[in-house]
Short mmCIF file of C-alpha atoms in Angstrom, two decimals:
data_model
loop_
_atom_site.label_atom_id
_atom_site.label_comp_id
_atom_site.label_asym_id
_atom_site.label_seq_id
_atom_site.Cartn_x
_atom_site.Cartn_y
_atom_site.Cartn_z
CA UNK N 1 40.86 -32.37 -16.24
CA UNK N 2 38.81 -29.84 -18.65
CA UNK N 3 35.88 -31.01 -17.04
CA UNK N 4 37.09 -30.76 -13.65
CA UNK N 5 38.10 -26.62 -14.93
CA UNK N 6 34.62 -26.18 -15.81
CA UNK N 7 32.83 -27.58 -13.13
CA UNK N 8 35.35 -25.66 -10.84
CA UNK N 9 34.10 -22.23 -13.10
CA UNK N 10 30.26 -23.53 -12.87
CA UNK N 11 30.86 -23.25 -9.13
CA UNK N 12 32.46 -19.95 -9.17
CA UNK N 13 29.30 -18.55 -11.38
CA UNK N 14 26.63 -19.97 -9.12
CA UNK N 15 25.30 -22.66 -11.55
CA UNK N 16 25.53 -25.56 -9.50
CA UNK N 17 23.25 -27.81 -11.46
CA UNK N 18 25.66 -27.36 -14.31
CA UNK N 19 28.53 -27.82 -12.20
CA UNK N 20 26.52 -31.64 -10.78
CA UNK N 21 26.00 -32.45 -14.43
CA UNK N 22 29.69 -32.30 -16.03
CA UNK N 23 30.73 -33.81 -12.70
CA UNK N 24 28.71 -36.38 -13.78
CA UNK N 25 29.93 -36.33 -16.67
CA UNK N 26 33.64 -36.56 -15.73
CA UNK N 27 33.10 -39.65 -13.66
CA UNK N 28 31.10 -41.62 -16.07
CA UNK N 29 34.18 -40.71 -18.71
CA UNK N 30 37.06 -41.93 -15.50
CA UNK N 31 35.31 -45.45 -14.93
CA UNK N 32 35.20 -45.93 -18.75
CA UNK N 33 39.29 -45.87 -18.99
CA UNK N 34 39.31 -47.22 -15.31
CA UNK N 35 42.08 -45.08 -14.09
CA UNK N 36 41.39 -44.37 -10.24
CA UNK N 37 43.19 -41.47 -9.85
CA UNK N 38 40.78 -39.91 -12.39
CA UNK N 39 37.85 -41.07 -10.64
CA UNK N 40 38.80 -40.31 -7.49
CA UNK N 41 39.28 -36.24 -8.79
CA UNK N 42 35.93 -36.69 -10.27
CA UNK N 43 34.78 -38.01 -6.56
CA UNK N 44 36.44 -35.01 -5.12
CA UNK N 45 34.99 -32.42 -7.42
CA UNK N 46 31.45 -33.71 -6.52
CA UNK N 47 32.00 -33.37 -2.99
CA UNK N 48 32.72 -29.38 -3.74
CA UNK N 49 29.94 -29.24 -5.86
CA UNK N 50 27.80 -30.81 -2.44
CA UNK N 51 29.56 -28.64 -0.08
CA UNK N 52 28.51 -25.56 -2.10
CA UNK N 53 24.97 -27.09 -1.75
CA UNK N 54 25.13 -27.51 2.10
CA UNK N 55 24.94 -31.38 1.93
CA UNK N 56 27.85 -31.82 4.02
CA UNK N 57 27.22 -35.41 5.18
CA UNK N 58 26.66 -35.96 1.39
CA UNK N 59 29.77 -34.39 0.35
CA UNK N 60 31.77 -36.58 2.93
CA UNK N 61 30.33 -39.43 1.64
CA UNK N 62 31.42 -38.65 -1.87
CA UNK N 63 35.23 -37.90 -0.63
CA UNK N 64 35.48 -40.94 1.30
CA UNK N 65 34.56 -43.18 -1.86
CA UNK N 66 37.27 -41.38 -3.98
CA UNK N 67 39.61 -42.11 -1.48
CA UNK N 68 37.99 -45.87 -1.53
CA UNK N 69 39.13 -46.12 -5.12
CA UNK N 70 42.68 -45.08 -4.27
CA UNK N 71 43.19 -48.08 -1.69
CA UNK N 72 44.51 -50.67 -4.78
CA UNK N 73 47.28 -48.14 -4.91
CA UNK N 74 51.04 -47.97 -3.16
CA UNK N 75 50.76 -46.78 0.10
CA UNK N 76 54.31 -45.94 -0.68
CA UNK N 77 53.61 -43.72 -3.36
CA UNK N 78 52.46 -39.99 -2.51
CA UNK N 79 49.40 -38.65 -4.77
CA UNK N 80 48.67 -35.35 -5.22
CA UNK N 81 44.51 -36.66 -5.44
CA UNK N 82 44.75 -38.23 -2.63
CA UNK N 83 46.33 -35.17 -0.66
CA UNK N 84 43.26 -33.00 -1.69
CA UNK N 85 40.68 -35.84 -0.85
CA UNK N 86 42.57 -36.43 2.70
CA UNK N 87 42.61 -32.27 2.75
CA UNK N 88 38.63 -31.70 2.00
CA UNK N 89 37.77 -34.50 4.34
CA UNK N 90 39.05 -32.57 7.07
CA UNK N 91 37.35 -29.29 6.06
CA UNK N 92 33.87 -31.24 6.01
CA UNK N 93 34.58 -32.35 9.52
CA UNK N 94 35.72 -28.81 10.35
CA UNK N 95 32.40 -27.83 9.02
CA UNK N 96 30.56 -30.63 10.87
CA UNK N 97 32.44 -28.79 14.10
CA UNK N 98 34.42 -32.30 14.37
CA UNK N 99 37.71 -30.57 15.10
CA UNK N 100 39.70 -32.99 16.63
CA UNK N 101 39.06 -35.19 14.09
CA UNK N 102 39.54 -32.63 11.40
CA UNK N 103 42.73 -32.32 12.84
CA UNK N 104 43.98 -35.49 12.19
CA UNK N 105 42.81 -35.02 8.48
CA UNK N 106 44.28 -32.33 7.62
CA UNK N 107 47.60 -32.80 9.06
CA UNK N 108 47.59 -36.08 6.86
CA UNK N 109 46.42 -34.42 4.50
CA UNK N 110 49.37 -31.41 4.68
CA UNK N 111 52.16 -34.19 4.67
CA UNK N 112 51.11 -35.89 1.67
CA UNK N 113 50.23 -32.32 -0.07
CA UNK N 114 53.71 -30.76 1.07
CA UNK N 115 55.94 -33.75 -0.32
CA UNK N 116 53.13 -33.47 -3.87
CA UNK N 117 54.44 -29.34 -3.40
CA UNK N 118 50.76 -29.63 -4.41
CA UNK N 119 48.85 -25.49 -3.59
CA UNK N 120 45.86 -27.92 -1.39
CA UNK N 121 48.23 -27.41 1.56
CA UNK N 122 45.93 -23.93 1.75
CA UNK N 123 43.12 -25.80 2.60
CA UNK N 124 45.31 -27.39 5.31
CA UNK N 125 46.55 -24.22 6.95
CA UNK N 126 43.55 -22.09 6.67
CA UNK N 127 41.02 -24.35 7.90
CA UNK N 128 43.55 -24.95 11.07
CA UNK N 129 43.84 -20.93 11.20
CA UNK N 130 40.11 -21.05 11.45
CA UNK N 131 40.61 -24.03 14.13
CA UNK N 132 42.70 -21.94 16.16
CA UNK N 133 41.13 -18.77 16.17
CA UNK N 134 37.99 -20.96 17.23
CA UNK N 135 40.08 -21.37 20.35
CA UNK N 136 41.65 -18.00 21.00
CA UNK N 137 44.72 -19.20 19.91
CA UNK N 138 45.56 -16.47 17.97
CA UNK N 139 49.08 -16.41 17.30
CA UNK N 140 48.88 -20.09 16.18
CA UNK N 141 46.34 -18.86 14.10
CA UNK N 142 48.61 -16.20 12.12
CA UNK N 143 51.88 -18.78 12.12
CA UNK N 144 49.67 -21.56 10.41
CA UNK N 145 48.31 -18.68 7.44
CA UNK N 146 52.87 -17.77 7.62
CA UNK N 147 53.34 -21.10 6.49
CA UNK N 148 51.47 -21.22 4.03
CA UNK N 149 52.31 -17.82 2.75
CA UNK N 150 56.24 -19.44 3.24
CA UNK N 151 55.77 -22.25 1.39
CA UNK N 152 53.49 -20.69 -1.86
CA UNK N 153 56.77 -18.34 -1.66
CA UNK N 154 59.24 -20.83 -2.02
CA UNK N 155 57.10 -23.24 -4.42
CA UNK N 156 56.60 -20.04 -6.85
CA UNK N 157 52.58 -19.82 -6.94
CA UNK N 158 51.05 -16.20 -8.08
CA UNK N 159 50.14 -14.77 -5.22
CA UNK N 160 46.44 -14.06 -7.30
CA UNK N 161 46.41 -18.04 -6.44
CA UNK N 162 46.47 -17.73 -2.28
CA UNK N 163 46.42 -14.38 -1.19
CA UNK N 164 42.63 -13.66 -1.28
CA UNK N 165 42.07 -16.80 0.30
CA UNK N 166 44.98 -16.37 3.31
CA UNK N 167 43.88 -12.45 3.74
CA UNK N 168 40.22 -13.29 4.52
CA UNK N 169 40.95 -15.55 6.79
CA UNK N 170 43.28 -12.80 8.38
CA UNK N 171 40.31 -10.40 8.74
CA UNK N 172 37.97 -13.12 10.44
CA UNK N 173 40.62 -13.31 12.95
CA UNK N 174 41.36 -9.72 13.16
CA UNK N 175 37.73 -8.99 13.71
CA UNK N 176 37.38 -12.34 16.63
CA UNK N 177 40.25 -10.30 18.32
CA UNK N 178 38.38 -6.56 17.99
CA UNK N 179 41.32 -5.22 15.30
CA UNK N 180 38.70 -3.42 13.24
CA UNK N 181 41.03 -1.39 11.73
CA UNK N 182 43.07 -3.94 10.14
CA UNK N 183 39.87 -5.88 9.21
CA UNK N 184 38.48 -2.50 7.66
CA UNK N 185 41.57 -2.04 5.21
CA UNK N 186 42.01 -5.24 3.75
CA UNK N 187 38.08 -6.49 3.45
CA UNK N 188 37.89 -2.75 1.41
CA UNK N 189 40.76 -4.04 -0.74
CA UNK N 190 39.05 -7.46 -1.38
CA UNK N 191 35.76 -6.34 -2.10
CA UNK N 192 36.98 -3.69 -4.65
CA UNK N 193 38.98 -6.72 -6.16
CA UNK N 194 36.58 -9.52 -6.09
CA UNK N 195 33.19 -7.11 -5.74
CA UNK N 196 33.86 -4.53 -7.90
CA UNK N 197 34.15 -3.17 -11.62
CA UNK N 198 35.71 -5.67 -13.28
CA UNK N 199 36.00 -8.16 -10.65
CA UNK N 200 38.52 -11.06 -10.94
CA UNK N 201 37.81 -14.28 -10.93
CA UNK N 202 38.18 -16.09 -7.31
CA UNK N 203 41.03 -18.82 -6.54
CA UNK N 204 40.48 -22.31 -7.74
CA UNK N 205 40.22 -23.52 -3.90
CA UNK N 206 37.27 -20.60 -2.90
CA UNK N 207 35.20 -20.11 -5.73
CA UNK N 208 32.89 -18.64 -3.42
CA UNK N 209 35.22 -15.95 -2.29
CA UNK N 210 33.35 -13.01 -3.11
CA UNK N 211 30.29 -14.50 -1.21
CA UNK N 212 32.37 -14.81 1.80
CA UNK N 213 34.30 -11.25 1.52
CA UNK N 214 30.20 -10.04 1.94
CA UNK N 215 29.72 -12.16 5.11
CA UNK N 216 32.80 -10.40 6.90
CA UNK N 217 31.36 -7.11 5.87
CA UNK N 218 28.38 -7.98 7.28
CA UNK N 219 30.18 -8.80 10.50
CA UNK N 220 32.83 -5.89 10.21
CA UNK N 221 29.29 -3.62 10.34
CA UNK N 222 27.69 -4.89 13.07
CA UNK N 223 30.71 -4.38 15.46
CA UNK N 224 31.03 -0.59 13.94
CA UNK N 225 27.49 -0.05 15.04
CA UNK N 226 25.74 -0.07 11.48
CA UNK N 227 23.33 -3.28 12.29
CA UNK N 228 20.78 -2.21 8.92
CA UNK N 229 23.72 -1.90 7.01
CA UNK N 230 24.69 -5.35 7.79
CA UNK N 231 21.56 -6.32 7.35
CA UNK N 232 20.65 -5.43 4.11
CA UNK N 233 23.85 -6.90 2.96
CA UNK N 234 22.75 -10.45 4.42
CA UNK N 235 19.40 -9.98 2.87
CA UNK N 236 20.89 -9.61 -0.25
CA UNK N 237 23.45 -12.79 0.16
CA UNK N 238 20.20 -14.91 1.56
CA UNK N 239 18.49 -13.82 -1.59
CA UNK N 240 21.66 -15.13 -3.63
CA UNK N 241 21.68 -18.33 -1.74
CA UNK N 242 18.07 -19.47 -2.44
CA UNK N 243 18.33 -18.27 -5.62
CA UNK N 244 21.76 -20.59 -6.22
CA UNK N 245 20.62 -22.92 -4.36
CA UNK N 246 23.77 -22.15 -2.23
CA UNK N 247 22.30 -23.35 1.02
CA UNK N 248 25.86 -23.66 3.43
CA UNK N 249 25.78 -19.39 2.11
CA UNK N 250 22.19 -19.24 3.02
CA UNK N 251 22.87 -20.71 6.27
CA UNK N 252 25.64 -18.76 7.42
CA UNK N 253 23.93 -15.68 6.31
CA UNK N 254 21.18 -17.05 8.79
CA UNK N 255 22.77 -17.46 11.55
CA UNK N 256 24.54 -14.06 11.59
CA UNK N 257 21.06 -12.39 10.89
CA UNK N 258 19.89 -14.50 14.11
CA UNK N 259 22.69 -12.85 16.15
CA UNK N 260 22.23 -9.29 14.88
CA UNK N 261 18.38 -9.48 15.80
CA UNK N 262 19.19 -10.82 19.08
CA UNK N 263 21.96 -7.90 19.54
CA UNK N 264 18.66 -5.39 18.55
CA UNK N 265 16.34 -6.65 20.73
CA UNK N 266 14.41 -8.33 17.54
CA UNK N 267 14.06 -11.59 19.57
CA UNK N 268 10.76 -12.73 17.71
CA UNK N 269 12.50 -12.15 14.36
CA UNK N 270 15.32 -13.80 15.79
CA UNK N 271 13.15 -17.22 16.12
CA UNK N 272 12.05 -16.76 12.63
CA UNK N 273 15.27 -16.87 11.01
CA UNK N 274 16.95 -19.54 13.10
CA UNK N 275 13.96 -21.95 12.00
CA UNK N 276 15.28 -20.88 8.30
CA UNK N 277 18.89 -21.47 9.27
CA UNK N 278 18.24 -24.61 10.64
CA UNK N 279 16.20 -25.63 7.73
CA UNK N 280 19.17 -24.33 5.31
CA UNK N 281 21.43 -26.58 7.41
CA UNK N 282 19.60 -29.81 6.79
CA UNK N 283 22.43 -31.39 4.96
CA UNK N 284 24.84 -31.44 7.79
CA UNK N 285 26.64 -28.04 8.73
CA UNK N 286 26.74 -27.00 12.03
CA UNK N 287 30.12 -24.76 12.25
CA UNK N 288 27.90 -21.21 11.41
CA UNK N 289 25.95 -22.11 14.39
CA UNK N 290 29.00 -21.68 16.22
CA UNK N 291 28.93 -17.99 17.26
CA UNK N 292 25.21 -18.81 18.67
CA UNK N 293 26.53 -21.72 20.43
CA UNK N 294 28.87 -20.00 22.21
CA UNK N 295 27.35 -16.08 22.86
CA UNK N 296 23.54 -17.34 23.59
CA UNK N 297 23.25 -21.01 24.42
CA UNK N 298 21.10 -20.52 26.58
CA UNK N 299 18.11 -19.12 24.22
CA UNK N 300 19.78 -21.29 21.70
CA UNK N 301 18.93 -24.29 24.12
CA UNK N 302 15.15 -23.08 24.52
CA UNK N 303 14.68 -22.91 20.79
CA UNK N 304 15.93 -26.03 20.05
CA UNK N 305 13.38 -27.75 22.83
CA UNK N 306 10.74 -26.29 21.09
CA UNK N 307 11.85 -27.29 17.86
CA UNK N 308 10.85 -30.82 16.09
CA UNK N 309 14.01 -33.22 16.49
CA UNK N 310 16.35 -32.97 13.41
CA UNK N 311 20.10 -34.44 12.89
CA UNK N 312 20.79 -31.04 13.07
CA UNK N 313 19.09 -29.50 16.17
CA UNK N 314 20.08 -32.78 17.99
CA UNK N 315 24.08 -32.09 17.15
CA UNK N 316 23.46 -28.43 17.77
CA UNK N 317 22.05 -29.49 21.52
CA UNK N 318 24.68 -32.20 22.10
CA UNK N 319 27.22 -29.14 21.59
CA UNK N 320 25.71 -26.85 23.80
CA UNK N 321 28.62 -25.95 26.57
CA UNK N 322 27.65 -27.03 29.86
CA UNK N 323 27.24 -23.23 30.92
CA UNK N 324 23.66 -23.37 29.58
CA UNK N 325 22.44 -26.12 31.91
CA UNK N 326 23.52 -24.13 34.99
CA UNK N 327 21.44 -21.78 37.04
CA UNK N 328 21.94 -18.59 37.25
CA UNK N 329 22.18 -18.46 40.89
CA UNK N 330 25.36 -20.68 40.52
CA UNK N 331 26.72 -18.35 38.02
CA UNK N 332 26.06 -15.16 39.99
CA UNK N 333 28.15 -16.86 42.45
CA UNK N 334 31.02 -16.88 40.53
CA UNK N 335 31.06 -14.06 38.54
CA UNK N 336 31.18 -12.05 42.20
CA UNK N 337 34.22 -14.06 43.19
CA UNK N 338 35.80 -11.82 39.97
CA UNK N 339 38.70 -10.42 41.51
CA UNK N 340 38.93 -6.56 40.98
CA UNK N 341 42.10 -6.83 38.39
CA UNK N 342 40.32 -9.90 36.62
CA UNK N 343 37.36 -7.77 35.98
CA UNK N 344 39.78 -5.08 34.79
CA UNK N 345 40.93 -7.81 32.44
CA UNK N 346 37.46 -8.89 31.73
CA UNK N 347 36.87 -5.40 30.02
CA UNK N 348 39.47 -5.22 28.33
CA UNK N 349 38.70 -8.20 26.80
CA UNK N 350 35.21 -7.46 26.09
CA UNK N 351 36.74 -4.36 23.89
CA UNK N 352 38.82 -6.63 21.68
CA UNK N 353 42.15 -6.13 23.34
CA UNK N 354 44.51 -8.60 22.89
CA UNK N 355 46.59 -10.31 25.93
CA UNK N 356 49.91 -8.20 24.66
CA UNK N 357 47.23 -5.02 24.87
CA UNK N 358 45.96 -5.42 28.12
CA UNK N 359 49.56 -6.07 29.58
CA UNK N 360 50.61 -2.79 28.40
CA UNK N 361 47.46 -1.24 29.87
CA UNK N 362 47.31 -2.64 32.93
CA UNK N 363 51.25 -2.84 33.85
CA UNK N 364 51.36 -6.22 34.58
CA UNK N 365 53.14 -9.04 32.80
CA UNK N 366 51.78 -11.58 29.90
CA UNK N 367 51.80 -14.50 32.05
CA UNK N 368 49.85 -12.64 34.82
CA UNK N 369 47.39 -11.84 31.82
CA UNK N 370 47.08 -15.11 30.90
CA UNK N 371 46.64 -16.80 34.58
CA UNK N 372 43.87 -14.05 35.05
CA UNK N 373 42.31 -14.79 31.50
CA UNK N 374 41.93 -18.53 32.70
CA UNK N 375 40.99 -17.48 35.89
CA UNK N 376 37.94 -15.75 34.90
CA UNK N 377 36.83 -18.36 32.47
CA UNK N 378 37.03 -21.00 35.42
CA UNK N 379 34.64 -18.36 37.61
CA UNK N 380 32.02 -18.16 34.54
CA UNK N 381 32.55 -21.50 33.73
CA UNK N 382 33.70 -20.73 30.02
CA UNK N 383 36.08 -22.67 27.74
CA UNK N 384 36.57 -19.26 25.94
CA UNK N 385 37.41 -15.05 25.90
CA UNK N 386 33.95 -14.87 23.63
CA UNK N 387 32.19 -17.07 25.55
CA UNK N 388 33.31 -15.11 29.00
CA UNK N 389 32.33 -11.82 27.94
CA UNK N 390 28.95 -12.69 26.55
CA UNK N 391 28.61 -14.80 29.66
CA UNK N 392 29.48 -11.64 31.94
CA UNK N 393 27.00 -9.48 29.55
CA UNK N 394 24.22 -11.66 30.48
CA UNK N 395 24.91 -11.33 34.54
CA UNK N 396 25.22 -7.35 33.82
CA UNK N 397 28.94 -8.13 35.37
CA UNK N 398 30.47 -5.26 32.71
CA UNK N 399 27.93 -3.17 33.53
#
């Protein structure tokens, strides 16, 4: 366990190597007394260690063999190890953009952790936050980060153990539904905690906090309109993640730079750094493609044809939504069938409104809002909001 404290710290510091070596360590010492559960911790503290490095597939690989050494024990029996393992495997598919699949995971996972009262059930409800704001399900979003703000409550956990970690995940979805203000606040609040003078330490379940407080900044800036602001600070956190060897941070920071360029006009920069974000990916994540997947498939598409075939650009093409593939006669078509009130509610979508917001705005009831909202996907032939309005911005449909 001292060496599983250590490695966690090694993480937190950026000295992965060190981190690899007293995991290492920790298993070698775990097969000696041949206790499982202590190997399997060891298994599961490796798999961080690989997820910090990007090697997703890797790190999956290392979780599903510490839950192989669990299988000689009771099914009957609940095991706090096992929770976590069951837990982290479902991130890692999250993170492969596997989400059904995650799904199943982590909702294992959740039971065995609840009935444990073990503090993994975070992992559980924010990676399903993330899930759900993926899908514009907002306010299942919030009640899964409730839950698991209820249940630290009731279990007694310092709040310096889970409310970093629940509050950024608050201000990604905050800024995916155009509440700036909120995001503003509370990102200021965590980066003078975790940023600052006399920082404090991150959470044991997101040593990488801090890193990830920096790559909403980034995001909060962009939407405000302060792109080499942004971009500086993702400069900086790509510098980190070479340095570290922190690819997943290096990749993310990527693949909003690729975006941001894009959103300048900096297309042939834009090439540049997706052939470094898709280099930085090489050991398996594909969820910070995700924004590029769903606001410019279609130049996404193009790059990857011209790229050489990788296990990563060949997932990232297999993902592309079927939008990309049609022409843009057939789209014109259907974005002119927009109805005048569902390009009303088009805009005020496209300005971050939420459905309660543009009820309220445009008189009409939620339901209405919400048979428009689908309406209007149907027409651009969209799954979802973000997907419609950068669909509509490309056929100059919001002007």
């Amino acid at each position: 366990m001292c060496l599983s404290t250590l490695s966690n710290l090694a993480i937190a510091d950026g000295d992965l190597w060190r981190a690899r070596g007293l995991n290492r360590e920790s298993l070698e010492l775990a097969q000696r007394v041949g206790n499982p559960l202590f190997e399997a911790l060891a298994h599961y503290d490796r798999a961080r260690v690989l997820q910090a490095r990007g090697e997703i597939c890797r790190a999956l690989e290392e979780v599903r063999q510490g839950l192989q050494r669990l299988q000689s024990l009771s099914a009957q029996r609940l095991y706090a190890v096992r929770a976590r393992l069951t837990l982290y495997e479902g991130f890692l598919l999250a993170l492969r953009m596997q989400p059904q699949l995650a799904r199943v995971r982590l909702q294992a996972g959740l039971s065995e952790a609840r009935a444990c009262r073990d503090i993994s059930v975070l992992i559980g409800h924010c990676v399903i936050a993330r899930l759900e704001g993926s899908s514009g399900e907002f306010a299942k979003a919030f009640a899964e980060l409730a839950e698991a703000e209820r249940l630290m409550h009731i279990w007694d956990v310092p709040p310096i153990y889970y409310l970093a970690m629940i509050t950024l995940v608050k201000c990604e979805l905050w800024l995916a539904q155009g509440r700036t203000d909120l995001a503003e606040a509370w990102l200021a609040r965590l980066g003078q905690t975790y940023n600052g003078e006399n920082a404090a330490a991150p959470p044991e379940f997101h040593p990488q906090l801090p890193l990830h407080i920096e790559l909403q900044q980034a995001l909060l800036e962009v939407i405000q309109g302060q792109p080499m602001l942004a971009e500086g600070r993702l400069n900086a956190l790509l510098e980190h993640g070479q340095q570290s060897g922190r690819q997943m941070l290096s990749a993310m920071a990527l693949t909003q730079k690729v975006a941001l360029l894009l959103g300048s006009g900096r297309e042939p920069e834009a090439r540049k750094a997706l052939a470094q974000a898709l280099d930085a990916a090489g050991g398996g994540v594909l969820q910070p493609f995700e924004g590029l997947l769903a606001e410019h498939p279609d130049w996404l598409r193009g790059q990857l044809q011209l790229c050489p075939p990788t296990p990563v650009s060949l997932s990232l093409s297999e993902k592309l939504p079927a939008l990309a593939s049609r022409s843009a006669v057939e789209s014109c078509v259907a974005a002119e069938q927009l109805s005048a009130r569902e390009l009303a509610v088009l805009r005020l979508i496209a300005q971050g409104c939420s459905n309660q917001e543009i009820s309220d705005q445009l008189f009409i009831s939620l339901h209405t809002v919400k048979t428009h909202a689908s309406h209007i996907n149907s027409k651009l032939g969209v799954e979802r909001r973000t997907q419609a309005v950068a669909r509509a911005k490309e056929l100059g449909v919001l002007g």
